[in-house]
Each structure stands twice: as structure tokens, then as C-alpha cells.
């Protein structure tokens, strides 16, 4: 099964925007292989506009001079990805990542390149041309690269099949497909899922952006994809993190192997080197806020996609991503759910399937220190006489059947309940 556990990886968007280069991808892949792969991080994703040789920081080109093959399929811009020269595409880069023990992913936009439509390029394996299968009235509100496809045309599926077949030939393991969910383009989702099936390669499919995504869509999503975003882009602002509590409380009980609601990328570390939303910086999230984000994403079993430049992020920050006791929440827990919230107190619980013991996260979403005294029975652990802090490994006492602790503003106490 694809994505048996929530995928863990790195994506170029938060630090390089549209303009990431092959050299930067390999630098981050090297750090991942050396530092993070032993902890389960194994996927490297090249985000949007890899086919635009003129890509720039902070925005999209209005009429991008995208690189295409003879059938209108996107090709990597060779000035940014030199190993793609001579029609090799992403094959050499994917092979290099596979040698490192990693998986290789790419971003695509829904539809067909406008440049292919303008040139009336042929659709591989058919007598149709790109202009005949395009729906030129179907335009993404925020990106100029593509038109939508007219999925009632018999050659539209052939175009998607040929696009994905090329990805499969390159060795792509992961596709992040954008402009799929706001609104919900069921025809495009089904077409892409069918093309992946026909490609003969195991490719994990992730759908974006997730704005106002209803949980009522889950059945359709889970039938055709392994991941789907549940929000718009998330950045290094406390309000962005705080907004995910409600969304994840709605989606966490629905998480299943091979079908994961995604709380979006993790903007922790050195970000925005050439990305969106500001100048280069270390994440504006405080230390407590970073722990809260990682704890919430893990106990809600969200996929984890790092957005920082791994090669220039300090080792102590990378340490947030190598705590196996925390990461195990994504792999070895069940019954993950918000238990209750009262004012600034938000309590989550889960059960570790290996030992049957409870894992509990006590979040303080407020701006002042919070004192909590919680009955362990209310946390689903009647016999617990002790607790272990999953971030530090230290012991947290339980007295008279109560877990008593203080939680700093925007911080979390993440504990494993058990015997003292």
C-alpha cells in the first residue's frame, strides 16, 4: 500500500519558491539522507515552476516561457536542472536521489500548459492537439501556467496518461498536484489517479491547496489520492498554527493508512531564501510554538513536509525532526483525537499500538502560563502512575491520579502515560 504511514519529507517551496535549482535540491537531499533518513524522512519534492527557465523569487511570470517536449509535456528548465539536458528530464536527478535511499517528487498544476495550447502541439498517441482538449475558460485564479482540460474530450485522458507516463519513466515517486481542491475538481482528480494507475509505477498522489475543504469530500479523496491539504498555505505565524487545531480536530478521527489529511508544510528553520511571504529568515515561530506545531501535526497523524533549507538550518533546529518518540506518534498510534478544549487549554490523546499506553498532548494556546491538573482517567489511562515527557525524556509525576503540570504560552506538554 502507498503511504502506509503519513509521508515525511522536504519540499522546496518555503525556502526557494519557484526558482529552486538542482544544486539546491541535491544539497538538501544530502542532509536528509545523512541526518533525517534514519528517522523516517525519505521524500524530496521539487515544487512549482521547475519547467520555467525564467522563474524568479516572489511570484509567477505572467506569460511563462515554459519548457515543453514535442507533445506539450513539461520538461525541467536546463539552466536550473543541468542534468535534464538532452531530453533526459528528471531521470538523472531522480536516480541520484534513489542512490541516496530517497524518493523523488515533483509539483504539477492541474490541466495542460497554455504554451502547448497556443502552439497546438499534438497529444501523444492520438490525432488530437492540445487546443482541442483544453478548456480555455478554465483558468487558475492564482497561477498562469495552465488551462484546465475538457475531460469530456476522449483525448484529454490521453494527455494526462502521457504526462504521467513520462514522470514514471523519469522515476518520480510522488506528485503534488495543485489547483485541485478549491474548488473540488473531481474530474481532474479522477483523471490523474487513473493515469498513475496506468503508468505501472507506484506514485503517491498529494492534492492541494485545501482551502475550506469539507470532510464530506473524504471518501472521494481517499479513493483517488494518498494525501490532501486541509488549508491554504501555512507560514511561520502563530495564528496559522492556531487555526489548524480546529481543522485537525475534524480530520484526525478520519485518518487511515494510505489516506492522510495534510496540515501543510512545516515552516521551521531557515526559510524564504527566495520564497514567498517575506525576506530570508529563521522561522518567526518561537521555540514553544515550534514544539506545538510538531506535536500537533504528529498526534493528528498529518504528513510532515519540511520547508526549510536543511543545509543552512542549525543542528539544534534539525533536532526537532529527529525525536523518534515524537515522530512515532505518526506511525504507531490509533484513536488520535482532540479530547477536549476549555478556554486556552486543548488536550489531545492517542493510543500507542505497540504497548497500549496513552500518549497525551496538553496545549496552551493562550498568552499566559497555564496550570493544569488532569485526571489520568479522563485521559484514557486509568492505571497510569507516571509519565514521560516525549520531548525531553524526563519524568513527569502523577499524584493522586492526577497529572499536574505547567505549560508556557503557546507551548505543549507531550507525554507518554505509564507505570512509574
mmCIF file of C-alpha atoms in Angstrom:
data_model
loop_
_atom_site.group_PDB
_atom_site.id
_atom_site.type_symbol
_atom_site.label_atom_id
_atom_site.label_comp_id
_atom_site.label_asym_id
_atom_site.label_seq_id
_atom_site.Cartn_x
_atom_site.Cartn_y
_atom_site.Cartn_z
ATOM 1 C CA UNK A 1 0.000 0.000 0.000
ATOM 2 C CA UNK A 2 1.215 3.506 -0.828
ATOM 3 C CA UNK A 3 1.681 5.874 2.140
ATOM 4 C CA UNK A 4 1.024 3.198 4.753
ATOM 5 C CA UNK A 5 2.214 5.824 7.248
ATOM 6 C CA UNK A 6 1.985 9.598 6.782
ATOM 7 C CA UNK A 7 4.786 10.593 4.379
ATOM 8 C CA UNK A 8 7.756 12.514 5.809
ATOM 9 C CA UNK A 9 9.845 14.670 3.531
ATOM 10 C CA UNK A 10 11.133 18.015 2.292
ATOM 11 C CA UNK A 11 9.628 20.443 -0.213
ATOM 12 C CA UNK A 12 11.423 23.337 -1.898
ATOM 13 C CA UNK A 13 8.574 25.884 -1.743
ATOM 14 C CA UNK A 14 9.085 27.600 1.619
ATOM 15 C CA UNK A 15 12.744 28.361 1.019
ATOM 16 C CA UNK A 16 13.158 28.653 -2.768
ATOM 17 C CA UNK A 17 9.693 29.430 -4.139
ATOM 18 C CA UNK A 18 9.529 28.959 -7.905
ATOM 19 C CA UNK A 19 13.267 29.125 -8.521
ATOM 20 C CA UNK A 20 14.899 26.114 -6.848
ATOM 21 C CA UNK A 21 17.929 24.659 -8.642
ATOM 22 C CA UNK A 22 19.285 21.152 -8.989
ATOM 23 C CA UNK A 23 22.265 22.069 -6.831
ATOM 24 C CA UNK A 24 19.966 23.217 -4.009
ATOM 25 C CA UNK A 25 17.802 20.112 -4.263
ATOM 26 C CA UNK A 26 20.864 17.878 -4.007
ATOM 27 C CA UNK A 27 22.262 19.868 -1.067
ATOM 28 C CA UNK A 28 19.033 19.348 0.855
ATOM 29 C CA UNK A 29 18.776 15.716 -0.212
ATOM 30 C CA UNK A 30 22.288 15.081 1.099
ATOM 31 C CA UNK A 31 21.411 16.466 4.529
ATOM 32 C CA UNK A 32 18.188 14.464 4.556
ATOM 33 C CA UNK A 33 19.978 11.237 3.700
ATOM 34 C CA UNK A 34 22.667 11.808 6.331
ATOM 35 C CA UNK A 35 20.642 13.292 9.197
ATOM 36 C CA UNK A 36 16.943 12.610 8.724
ATOM 37 C CA UNK A 37 16.520 9.391 6.722
ATOM 38 C CA UNK A 38 17.308 7.217 9.784
ATOM 39 C CA UNK A 39 14.262 8.820 11.413
ATOM 40 C CA UNK A 40 11.871 8.164 8.526
ATOM 41 C CA UNK A 41 12.249 11.300 6.386
ATOM 42 C CA UNK A 42 12.619 9.950 2.855
ATOM 43 C CA UNK A 43 10.897 12.150 0.233
ATOM 44 C CA UNK A 44 12.318 15.168 -1.628
ATOM 45 C CA UNK A 45 9.837 17.260 -3.621
ATOM 46 C CA UNK A 46 10.660 19.893 -6.249
ATOM 47 C CA UNK A 47 7.815 22.386 -6.070
ATOM 48 C CA UNK A 48 6.203 24.635 -8.674
ATOM 49 C CA UNK A 49 7.616 26.021 -11.947
ATOM 50 C CA UNK A 50 10.545 23.626 -12.423
ATOM 51 C CA UNK A 51 9.802 23.964 -16.149
ATOM 52 C CA UNK A 52 10.192 27.783 -16.217
ATOM 53 C CA UNK A 53 13.744 28.917 -17.107
ATOM 54 C CA UNK A 54 12.911 32.500 -16.086
ATOM 55 C CA UNK A 55 11.446 31.648 -12.666
ATOM 56 C CA UNK A 56 12.042 34.339 -10.060
ATOM 57 C CA UNK A 57 11.538 34.857 -6.365
ATOM 58 C CA UNK A 58 8.267 36.285 -5.045
ATOM 59 C CA UNK A 59 5.719 35.478 -7.708
ATOM 60 C CA UNK A 60 4.899 33.887 -11.057
ATOM 61 C CA UNK A 61 5.779 35.093 -14.530
ATOM 62 C CA UNK A 62 2.571 36.265 -16.260
ATOM 63 C CA UNK A 63 3.428 34.541 -19.571
ATOM 64 C CA UNK A 64 5.949 31.878 -18.571
ATOM 65 C CA UNK A 65 8.331 30.627 -21.248
ATOM 66 C CA UNK A 66 7.942 27.057 -20.058
ATOM 67 C CA UNK A 67 9.997 24.231 -21.497
ATOM 68 C CA UNK A 68 7.945 21.537 -23.243
ATOM 69 C CA UNK A 69 8.606 18.451 -25.293
ATOM 70 C CA UNK A 70 7.054 17.840 -28.712
ATOM 71 C CA UNK A 71 3.814 16.654 -27.074
ATOM 72 C CA UNK A 72 3.321 19.615 -24.760
ATOM 73 C CA UNK A 73 4.610 17.873 -21.645
ATOM 74 C CA UNK A 74 6.654 19.932 -19.191
ATOM 75 C CA UNK A 75 10.418 19.464 -19.164
ATOM 76 C CA UNK A 76 12.815 20.689 -16.458
ATOM 77 C CA UNK A 77 14.448 24.028 -17.269
ATOM 78 C CA UNK A 78 18.007 23.021 -18.096
ATOM 79 C CA UNK A 79 19.512 26.304 -16.860
ATOM 80 C CA UNK A 80 18.324 25.276 -13.377
ATOM 81 C CA UNK A 81 18.496 21.483 -13.761
ATOM 82 C CA UNK A 82 21.512 20.834 -15.992
ATOM 83 C CA UNK A 83 21.277 17.053 -15.745
ATOM 84 C CA UNK A 84 17.980 17.301 -17.671
ATOM 85 C CA UNK A 85 19.806 18.342 -20.862
ATOM 86 C CA UNK A 86 19.476 16.220 -23.973
ATOM 87 C CA UNK A 87 15.902 15.223 -23.187
ATOM 88 C CA UNK A 88 16.880 13.344 -20.022
ATOM 89 C CA UNK A 89 14.264 15.186 -17.969
ATOM 90 C CA UNK A 90 14.299 14.461 -14.259
ATOM 91 C CA UNK A 91 15.660 10.959 -14.803
ATOM 92 C CA UNK A 92 19.233 11.700 -13.674
ATOM 93 C CA UNK A 93 18.140 13.703 -10.621
ATOM 94 C CA UNK A 94 15.663 11.020 -9.579
ATOM 95 C CA UNK A 95 18.373 8.375 -9.979
ATOM 96 C CA UNK A 96 20.738 10.362 -7.765
ATOM 97 C CA UNK A 97 18.104 10.646 -5.021
ATOM 98 C CA UNK A 98 17.306 6.965 -5.288
ATOM 99 C CA UNK A 99 21.007 6.220 -4.796
ATOM 100 C CA UNK A 100 20.782 8.180 -1.535
ATOM 101 C CA UNK A 101 17.884 5.983 -0.443
ATOM 102 C CA UNK A 102 15.327 8.747 -1.013
ATOM 103 C CA UNK A 103 12.137 9.148 -3.021
ATOM 104 C CA UNK A 104 11.736 11.874 -5.635
ATOM 105 C CA UNK A 105 8.670 14.075 -6.013
ATOM 106 C CA UNK A 106 7.523 16.933 -8.237
ATOM 107 C CA UNK A 107 4.782 19.554 -8.243
ATOM 108 C CA UNK A 108 2.331 19.967 -11.117
ATOM 109 C CA UNK A 109 -0.560 22.280 -11.851
ATOM 110 C CA UNK A 110 -3.973 20.952 -12.853
ATOM 111 C CA UNK A 111 -4.543 20.989 -16.597
ATOM 112 C CA UNK A 112 -2.404 21.475 -19.708
ATOM 113 C CA UNK A 113 0.275 24.127 -20.367
ATOM 114 C CA UNK A 114 -1.073 27.226 -22.106
ATOM 115 C CA UNK A 115 2.029 27.269 -24.277
ATOM 116 C CA UNK A 116 1.164 23.804 -25.602
ATOM 117 C CA UNK A 117 -2.332 25.049 -26.423
ATOM 118 C CA UNK A 118 -1.037 28.154 -28.182
ATOM 119 C CA UNK A 119 1.311 26.022 -30.287
ATOM 120 C CA UNK A 120 -1.388 23.419 -30.984
ATOM 121 C CA UNK A 121 1.039 20.651 -30.063
ATOM 122 C CA UNK A 122 -0.080 17.070 -30.687
ATOM 123 C CA UNK A 123 -1.409 14.862 -27.911
ATOM 124 C CA UNK A 124 0.770 11.756 -27.752
ATOM 125 C CA UNK A 125 -0.889 8.659 -29.175
ATOM 126 C CA UNK A 126 -3.892 10.494 -30.673
ATOM 127 C CA UNK A 127 -4.875 12.619 -33.660
ATOM 128 C CA UNK A 128 -5.871 15.483 -31.327
ATOM 129 C CA UNK A 129 -3.945 18.645 -30.491
ATOM 130 C CA UNK A 130 -3.591 20.488 -27.212
ATOM 131 C CA UNK A 131 -6.006 23.260 -28.194
ATOM 132 C CA UNK A 132 -8.727 20.652 -28.806
ATOM 133 C CA UNK A 133 -8.501 19.095 -25.345
ATOM 134 C CA UNK A 134 -8.070 22.341 -23.383
ATOM 135 C CA UNK A 135 -10.844 24.280 -21.707
ATOM 136 C CA UNK A 136 -9.558 27.820 -22.168
ATOM 137 C CA UNK A 137 -12.323 29.196 -19.951
ATOM 138 C CA UNK A 138 -10.982 27.161 -17.033
ATOM 139 C CA UNK A 139 -8.196 29.300 -15.600
ATOM 140 C CA UNK A 140 -6.488 29.027 -12.212
ATOM 141 C CA UNK A 141 -7.099 32.191 -10.198
ATOM 142 C CA UNK A 142 -3.524 32.484 -8.957
ATOM 143 C CA UNK A 143 -1.193 30.826 -11.484
ATOM 144 C CA UNK A 144 -0.839 31.466 -15.245
ATOM 145 C CA UNK A 145 0.863 28.246 -16.359
ATOM 146 C CA UNK A 146 -2.074 26.072 -17.469
ATOM 147 C CA UNK A 147 -5.585 25.872 -18.825
ATOM 148 C CA UNK A 148 -7.921 23.230 -17.499
ATOM 149 C CA UNK A 149 -8.685 20.150 -19.568
ATOM 150 C CA UNK A 150 -12.021 19.360 -21.192
ATOM 151 C CA UNK A 151 -12.441 15.930 -19.647
ATOM 152 C CA UNK A 152 -15.371 15.170 -21.946
ATOM 153 C CA UNK A 153 -12.928 15.036 -24.861
ATOM 154 C CA UNK A 154 -11.581 11.481 -25.357
ATOM 155 C CA UNK A 155 -8.008 12.727 -25.875
ATOM 156 C CA UNK A 156 -7.906 14.644 -22.572
ATOM 157 C CA UNK A 157 -7.225 11.442 -20.639
ATOM 158 C CA UNK A 158 -4.605 10.519 -23.219
ATOM 159 C CA UNK A 159 -2.761 13.762 -22.488
ATOM 160 C CA UNK A 160 -2.771 13.096 -18.723
ATOM 161 C CA UNK A 161 -1.727 9.482 -19.312
ATOM 162 C CA UNK A 162 1.219 10.618 -21.435
ATOM 163 C CA UNK A 163 2.258 13.250 -18.896
ATOM 164 C CA UNK A 164 2.281 10.764 -16.023
ATOM 165 C CA UNK A 165 3.932 8.071 -18.152
ATOM 166 C CA UNK A 166 6.821 10.480 -18.655
ATOM 167 C CA UNK A 167 7.027 11.130 -14.912
ATOM 168 C CA UNK A 168 7.062 7.386 -14.294
ATOM 169 C CA UNK A 169 9.842 6.911 -16.842
ATOM 170 C CA UNK A 170 11.896 9.529 -15.006
ATOM 171 C CA UNK A 171 11.461 7.642 -11.725
ATOM 172 C CA UNK A 172 9.053 10.041 -9.979
ATOM 173 C CA UNK A 173 7.682 8.601 -6.720
ATOM 174 C CA UNK A 174 5.468 11.469 -5.513
ATOM 175 C CA UNK A 175 3.244 14.004 -7.278
ATOM 176 C CA UNK A 176 1.949 17.133 -5.574
ATOM 177 C CA UNK A 177 -0.963 18.231 -7.783
ATOM 178 C CA UNK A 178 -2.113 21.813 -7.275
ATOM 179 C CA UNK A 179 -5.317 23.745 -8.040
ATOM 180 C CA UNK A 180 -7.272 20.558 -7.399
ATOM 181 C CA UNK A 181 -9.365 21.269 -4.308
ATOM 182 C CA UNK A 182 -10.544 24.887 -4.324
ATOM 183 C CA UNK A 183 -12.961 24.227 -5.903
ATOM 184 C CA UNK A 184 -13.040 20.441 -5.850
ATOM 185 C CA UNK A 185 -12.173 19.276 -9.387
ATOM 186 C CA UNK A 186 -13.415 15.696 -9.213
ATOM 187 C CA UNK A 187 -12.852 15.079 -12.921
ATOM 188 C CA UNK A 188 -9.197 16.180 -12.793
ATOM 189 C CA UNK A 189 -8.542 14.161 -9.631
ATOM 190 C CA UNK A 190 -10.019 11.008 -11.124
ATOM 191 C CA UNK A 191 -8.135 11.516 -14.389
ATOM 192 C CA UNK A 192 -4.795 11.909 -12.650
ATOM 193 C CA UNK A 193 -5.405 8.908 -10.386
ATOM 194 C CA UNK A 194 -6.266 6.789 -13.434
ATOM 195 C CA UNK A 195 -3.120 7.930 -15.244
ATOM 196 C CA UNK A 196 -0.982 6.965 -12.253
ATOM 197 C CA UNK A 197 -2.617 3.548 -12.176
ATOM 198 C CA UNK A 198 -1.971 3.098 -15.894
ATOM 199 C CA UNK A 199 1.652 4.208 -15.573
ATOM 200 C CA UNK A 200 2.578 0.990 -13.798
ATOM 201 C CA UNK A 201 4.655 2.852 -11.190
ATOM 202 C CA UNK A 202 3.851 3.327 -7.503
ATOM 203 C CA UNK A 203 3.405 7.094 -7.217
ATOM 204 C CA UNK A 204 1.978 8.770 -4.135
ATOM 205 C CA UNK A 205 -0.544 11.485 -5.030
ATOM 206 C CA UNK A 206 -0.903 14.617 -2.881
ATOM 207 C CA UNK A 207 -3.637 17.181 -3.633
ATOM 208 C CA UNK A 208 -3.627 20.917 -2.892
ATOM 209 C CA UNK A 209 -4.473 23.576 -1.796
ATOM 210 C CA UNK A 210 -7.296 22.575 0.596
ATOM 211 C CA UNK A 211 -8.906 25.960 1.216
ATOM 212 C CA UNK A 212 -12.247 25.410 3.013
ATOM 213 C CA UNK A 213 -12.038 21.671 2.302
ATOM 214 C CA UNK A 214 -15.007 19.794 3.730
ATOM 215 C CA UNK A 215 -14.574 16.450 5.451
ATOM 216 C CA UNK A 216 -17.578 15.314 3.412
ATOM 217 C CA UNK A 217 -15.129 15.003 0.500
ATOM 218 C CA UNK A 218 -13.067 12.373 2.299
ATOM 219 C CA UNK A 219 -14.482 9.300 0.561
ATOM 220 C CA UNK A 220 -13.792 10.677 -2.909
ATOM 221 C CA UNK A 221 -10.336 11.890 -1.886
ATOM 222 C CA UNK A 222 -9.334 8.615 -0.264
ATOM 223 C CA UNK A 223 -10.404 6.640 -3.325
ATOM 224 C CA UNK A 224 -8.061 8.609 -5.587
ATOM 225 C CA UNK A 225 -5.206 10.112 -3.548
ATOM 226 C CA UNK A 226 -2.995 9.353 -0.555
ATOM 227 C CA UNK A 227 -2.727 12.950 0.763
ATOM 228 C CA UNK A 228 -4.810 16.085 0.591
ATOM 229 C CA UNK A 229 -4.264 19.506 2.071
ATOM 230 C CA UNK A 230 -6.833 20.844 4.539
ATOM 231 C CA UNK A 231 -5.821 24.516 4.451
ATOM 232 C CA UNK A 232 -4.295 27.221 2.341
ATOM 233 C CA UNK A 233 -0.535 27.842 2.584
ATOM 234 C CA UNK A 234 0.720 27.845 6.162
ATOM 235 C CA UNK A 235 3.575 30.142 7.174
ATOM 236 C CA UNK A 236 5.599 30.959 10.279
ATOM 237 C CA UNK A 237 2.871 32.823 12.129
ATOM 238 C CA UNK A 238 1.276 31.685 15.366
ATOM 239 C CA UNK A 239 -2.200 32.441 14.018
ATOM 240 C CA UNK A 240 -1.590 30.000 11.137
ATOM 241 C CA UNK A 241 -0.640 27.246 13.573
ATOM 242 C CA UNK A 242 -3.527 28.051 15.920
ATOM 243 C CA UNK A 243 -6.030 27.812 13.071
ATOM 244 C CA UNK A 244 -5.013 24.200 12.431
ATOM 245 C CA UNK A 245 -6.277 22.986 15.823
ATOM 246 C CA UNK A 246 -9.902 23.085 14.694
ATOM 247 C CA UNK A 247 -9.180 21.643 11.257
ATOM 248 C CA UNK A 248 -7.120 18.767 12.618
ATOM 249 C CA UNK A 249 -9.701 18.005 15.301
ATOM 250 C CA UNK A 250 -12.187 17.487 12.472
ATOM 251 C CA UNK A 251 -9.889 15.355 10.317
ATOM 252 C CA UNK A 252 -7.804 13.317 12.808
ATOM 253 C CA UNK A 253 -10.506 10.710 13.552
ATOM 254 C CA UNK A 254 -10.731 10.090 9.789
ATOM 255 C CA UNK A 255 -7.022 9.387 9.241
ATOM 256 C CA UNK A 256 -6.378 5.959 7.759
ATOM 257 C CA UNK A 257 -3.429 4.119 6.240
ATOM 258 C CA UNK A 258 -2.997 5.282 2.652
ATOM 259 C CA UNK A 259 -5.320 8.286 3.062
ATOM 260 C CA UNK A 260 -3.978 11.264 5.004
ATOM 261 C CA UNK A 261 -5.315 14.748 5.680
ATOM 262 C CA UNK A 262 -2.346 17.106 5.423
ATOM 263 C CA UNK A 263 -1.940 20.169 7.656
ATOM 264 C CA UNK A 264 0.616 21.617 5.212
ATOM 265 C CA UNK A 265 4.345 22.213 5.248
ATOM 266 C CA UNK A 266 6.426 22.893 8.330
ATOM 267 C CA UNK A 267 7.927 26.436 8.267
ATOM 268 C CA UNK A 268 10.588 25.764 10.895
ATOM 269 C CA UNK A 269 14.267 26.517 10.296
ATOM 270 C CA UNK A 270 15.897 28.722 7.644
ATOM 271 C CA UNK A 271 13.154 29.698 5.188
ATOM 272 C CA UNK A 272 12.284 32.218 2.449
ATOM 273 C CA UNK A 273 15.732 32.312 0.858
ATOM 274 C CA UNK A 274 13.897 33.094 -2.382
ATOM 275 C CA UNK A 275 10.432 32.127 -1.307
ATOM 276 C CA UNK A 276 7.169 33.930 -0.749
ATOM 277 C CA UNK A 277 5.894 35.948 2.217
ATOM 278 C CA UNK A 278 8.933 37.913 3.268
ATOM 279 C CA UNK A 279 12.703 38.032 3.217
ATOM 280 C CA UNK A 280 15.193 35.282 4.199
ATOM 281 C CA UNK A 281 14.891 34.464 7.879
ATOM 282 C CA UNK A 282 14.908 31.877 10.577
ATOM 283 C CA UNK A 283 11.342 30.879 11.361
ATOM 284 C CA UNK A 284 9.408 33.529 13.278
ATOM 285 C CA UNK A 285 7.767 30.790 15.334
ATOM 286 C CA UNK A 286 9.191 30.703 18.855
ATOM 287 C CA UNK A 287 10.678 27.560 20.347
ATOM 288 C CA UNK A 288 7.429 26.697 22.170
ATOM 289 C CA UNK A 289 5.417 27.356 19.010
ATOM 290 C CA UNK A 290 7.688 25.057 17.024
ATOM 291 C CA UNK A 291 7.193 22.263 19.561
ATOM 292 C CA UNK A 292 3.455 22.867 19.453
ATOM 293 C CA UNK A 293 3.372 22.608 15.666
ATOM 294 C CA UNK A 294 5.394 19.402 15.594
ATOM 295 C CA UNK A 295 3.380 17.873 18.440
ATOM 296 C CA UNK A 296 0.015 18.745 16.888
ATOM 297 C CA UNK A 297 0.967 17.547 13.404
ATOM 298 C CA UNK A 298 2.312 14.272 14.844
ATOM 299 C CA UNK A 299 -0.535 13.444 17.216
ATOM 300 C CA UNK A 300 -3.033 14.273 14.452
ATOM 301 C CA UNK A 301 -1.038 11.981 12.111
ATOM 302 C CA UNK A 302 -0.563 14.623 9.456
ATOM 303 C CA UNK A 303 2.079 14.095 6.784
ATOM 304 C CA UNK A 304 5.240 16.056 7.606
ATOM 305 C CA UNK A 305 6.893 18.117 4.868
ATOM 306 C CA UNK A 306 9.769 20.349 5.899
ATOM 307 C CA UNK A 307 10.039 23.743 4.222
ATOM 308 C CA UNK A 308 13.425 24.922 5.459
ATOM 309 C CA UNK A 309 16.784 24.874 3.741
ATOM 310 C CA UNK A 310 18.234 21.880 5.555
ATOM 311 C CA UNK A 311 21.804 22.742 4.595
ATOM 312 C CA UNK A 312 21.709 26.118 6.423
ATOM 313 C CA UNK A 313 19.355 25.271 9.288
ATOM 314 C CA UNK A 314 21.130 24.950 12.674
ATOM 315 C CA UNK A 315 21.669 21.485 14.084
ATOM 316 C CA UNK A 316 19.607 22.264 17.184
ATOM 317 C CA UNK A 317 16.604 23.037 14.969
ATOM 318 C CA UNK A 318 17.102 19.866 12.952
ATOM 319 C CA UNK A 319 16.930 18.104 16.298
ATOM 320 C CA UNK A 320 13.196 18.831 16.362
ATOM 321 C CA UNK A 321 12.881 16.490 13.394
ATOM 322 C CA UNK A 322 14.869 13.559 14.806
ATOM 323 C CA UNK A 323 12.985 12.851 18.035
ATOM 324 C CA UNK A 324 11.713 9.333 17.384
ATOM 325 C CA UNK A 325 9.472 9.326 20.451
ATOM 326 C CA UNK A 326 7.549 12.228 18.922
ATOM 327 C CA UNK A 327 7.678 11.004 15.313
ATOM 328 C CA UNK A 328 6.379 7.606 16.431
ATOM 329 C CA UNK A 329 3.014 9.257 17.019
ATOM 330 C CA UNK A 330 2.578 9.348 13.236
ATOM 331 C CA UNK A 331 3.498 5.686 12.804
ATOM 332 C CA UNK A 332 2.331 3.717 15.814
ATOM 333 C CA UNK A 333 -0.781 5.321 17.290
ATOM 334 C CA UNK A 334 -4.519 4.958 16.908
ATOM 335 C CA UNK A 335 -7.660 6.652 18.253
ATOM 336 C CA UNK A 336 -5.954 10.013 17.717
ATOM 337 C CA UNK A 337 -8.370 12.791 18.660
ATOM 338 C CA UNK A 338 -8.892 16.022 20.484
ATOM 339 C CA UNK A 339 -10.291 15.058 23.899
ATOM 340 C CA UNK A 340 -11.490 18.471 24.971
ATOM 341 C CA UNK A 341 -10.762 22.167 24.938
ATOM 342 C CA UNK A 342 -11.538 24.713 27.609
ATOM 343 C CA UNK A 343 -10.520 28.325 27.087
ATOM 344 C CA UNK A 344 -6.801 28.179 26.198
ATOM 345 C CA UNK A 345 -6.394 24.517 27.195
ATOM 346 C CA UNK A 346 -6.538 21.971 24.349
ATOM 347 C CA UNK A 347 -5.999 18.291 25.152
ATOM 348 C CA UNK A 348 -5.331 15.537 22.621
ATOM 349 C CA UNK A 349 -4.925 11.823 23.153
ATOM 350 C CA UNK A 350 -3.851 8.712 21.245
ATOM 351 C CA UNK A 351 -3.022 5.086 21.990
ATOM 352 C CA UNK A 352 0.309 3.509 21.093
ATOM 353 C CA UNK A 353 -0.487 0.247 19.325
ATOM 354 C CA UNK A 354 2.777 -1.330 20.494
ATOM 355 C CA UNK A 355 2.151 -1.131 24.237
ATOM 356 C CA UNK A 356 -1.463 0.038 24.559
ATOM 357 C CA UNK A 357 -0.344 3.054 26.561
ATOM 358 C CA UNK A 358 -1.770 6.527 26.134
ATOM 359 C CA UNK A 359 0.052 9.442 24.547
ATOM 360 C CA UNK A 360 -1.312 12.839 25.553
ATOM 361 C CA UNK A 361 -0.646 16.384 24.360
ATOM 362 C CA UNK A 362 -1.644 19.283 26.608
ATOM 363 C CA UNK A 363 -1.523 22.519 24.606
ATOM 364 C CA UNK A 364 -1.635 26.075 25.928
ATOM 365 C CA UNK A 365 -2.911 28.233 23.079
ATOM 366 C CA UNK A 366 -3.064 31.327 25.282
ATOM 367 C CA UNK A 367 -0.627 34.131 26.068
ATOM 368 C CA UNK A 368 -0.099 33.403 29.801
ATOM 369 C CA UNK A 369 1.297 30.404 31.655
ATOM 370 C CA UNK A 370 -1.315 27.711 32.222
ATOM 371 C CA UNK A 371 -1.581 25.381 35.214
ATOM 372 C CA UNK A 372 -3.374 22.115 34.515
ATOM 373 C CA UNK A 373 -4.359 19.259 36.819
ATOM 374 C CA UNK A 374 -5.859 16.423 34.797
ATOM 375 C CA UNK A 375 -7.317 13.136 35.987
ATOM 376 C CA UNK A 376 -5.472 10.352 34.193
ATOM 377 C CA UNK A 377 -8.764 8.512 33.899
ATOM 378 C CA UNK A 378 -10.096 11.376 31.789
ATOM 379 C CA UNK A 379 -7.054 10.923 29.553
ATOM 380 C CA UNK A 380 -7.901 7.252 28.935
ATOM 381 C CA UNK A 381 -5.278 5.788 31.271
ATOM 382 C CA UNK A 382 -6.886 4.555 34.481
ATOM 383 C CA UNK A 383 -3.772 2.738 35.734
ATOM 384 C CA UNK A 384 -1.093 5.317 34.924
ATOM 385 C CA UNK A 385 1.210 6.098 37.833
ATOM 386 C CA UNK A 386 3.882 8.003 35.932
ATOM 387 C CA UNK A 387 4.528 9.850 32.704
ATOM 388 C CA UNK A 388 7.464 10.522 30.390
ATOM 389 C CA UNK A 389 7.990 13.810 28.555
ATOM 390 C CA UNK A 390 8.402 12.780 24.909
ATOM 391 C CA UNK A 391 10.443 15.866 24.018
ATOM 392 C CA UNK A 392 12.986 15.665 26.845
ATOM 393 C CA UNK A 393 12.728 12.086 28.092
ATOM 394 C CA UNK A 394 12.259 13.407 31.636
ATOM 395 C CA UNK A 395 9.781 12.046 34.137
ATOM 396 C CA UNK A 396 6.506 13.828 34.897
ATOM 397 C CA UNK A 397 4.971 12.850 38.246
ATOM 398 C CA UNK A 398 1.404 11.670 38.738
ATOM 399 C CA UNK A 399 -0.044 12.094 42.230
ATOM 400 C CA UNK A 400 -3.475 11.045 43.481
ATOM 401 C CA UNK A 401 -4.429 10.024 39.967
ATOM 402 C CA UNK A 402 -3.713 13.468 38.557
ATOM 403 C CA UNK A 403 -1.206 14.735 36.054
ATOM 404 C CA UNK A 404 -0.263 18.198 37.261
ATOM 405 C CA UNK A 405 1.897 20.476 35.151
ATOM 406 C CA UNK A 406 2.527 24.000 33.952
ATOM 407 C CA UNK A 407 2.589 24.852 30.267
ATOM 408 C CA UNK A 408 4.167 28.035 28.945
ATOM 409 C CA UNK A 409 2.270 30.254 26.468
ATOM 410 C CA UNK A 410 1.907 28.657 23.012
ATOM 411 C CA UNK A 411 3.701 25.575 24.320
ATOM 412 C CA UNK A 412 2.815 21.916 24.818
ATOM 413 C CA UNK A 413 3.375 19.111 27.295
ATOM 414 C CA UNK A 414 3.629 15.908 25.259
ATOM 415 C CA UNK A 415 3.734 12.830 27.475
ATOM 416 C CA UNK A 416 3.535 9.063 27.453
ATOM 417 C CA UNK A 417 1.474 7.745 30.343
ATOM 418 C CA UNK A 418 2.571 4.544 32.034
ATOM 419 C CA UNK A 419 3.919 2.995 35.189
ATOM 420 C CA UNK A 420 6.361 4.934 37.332
#
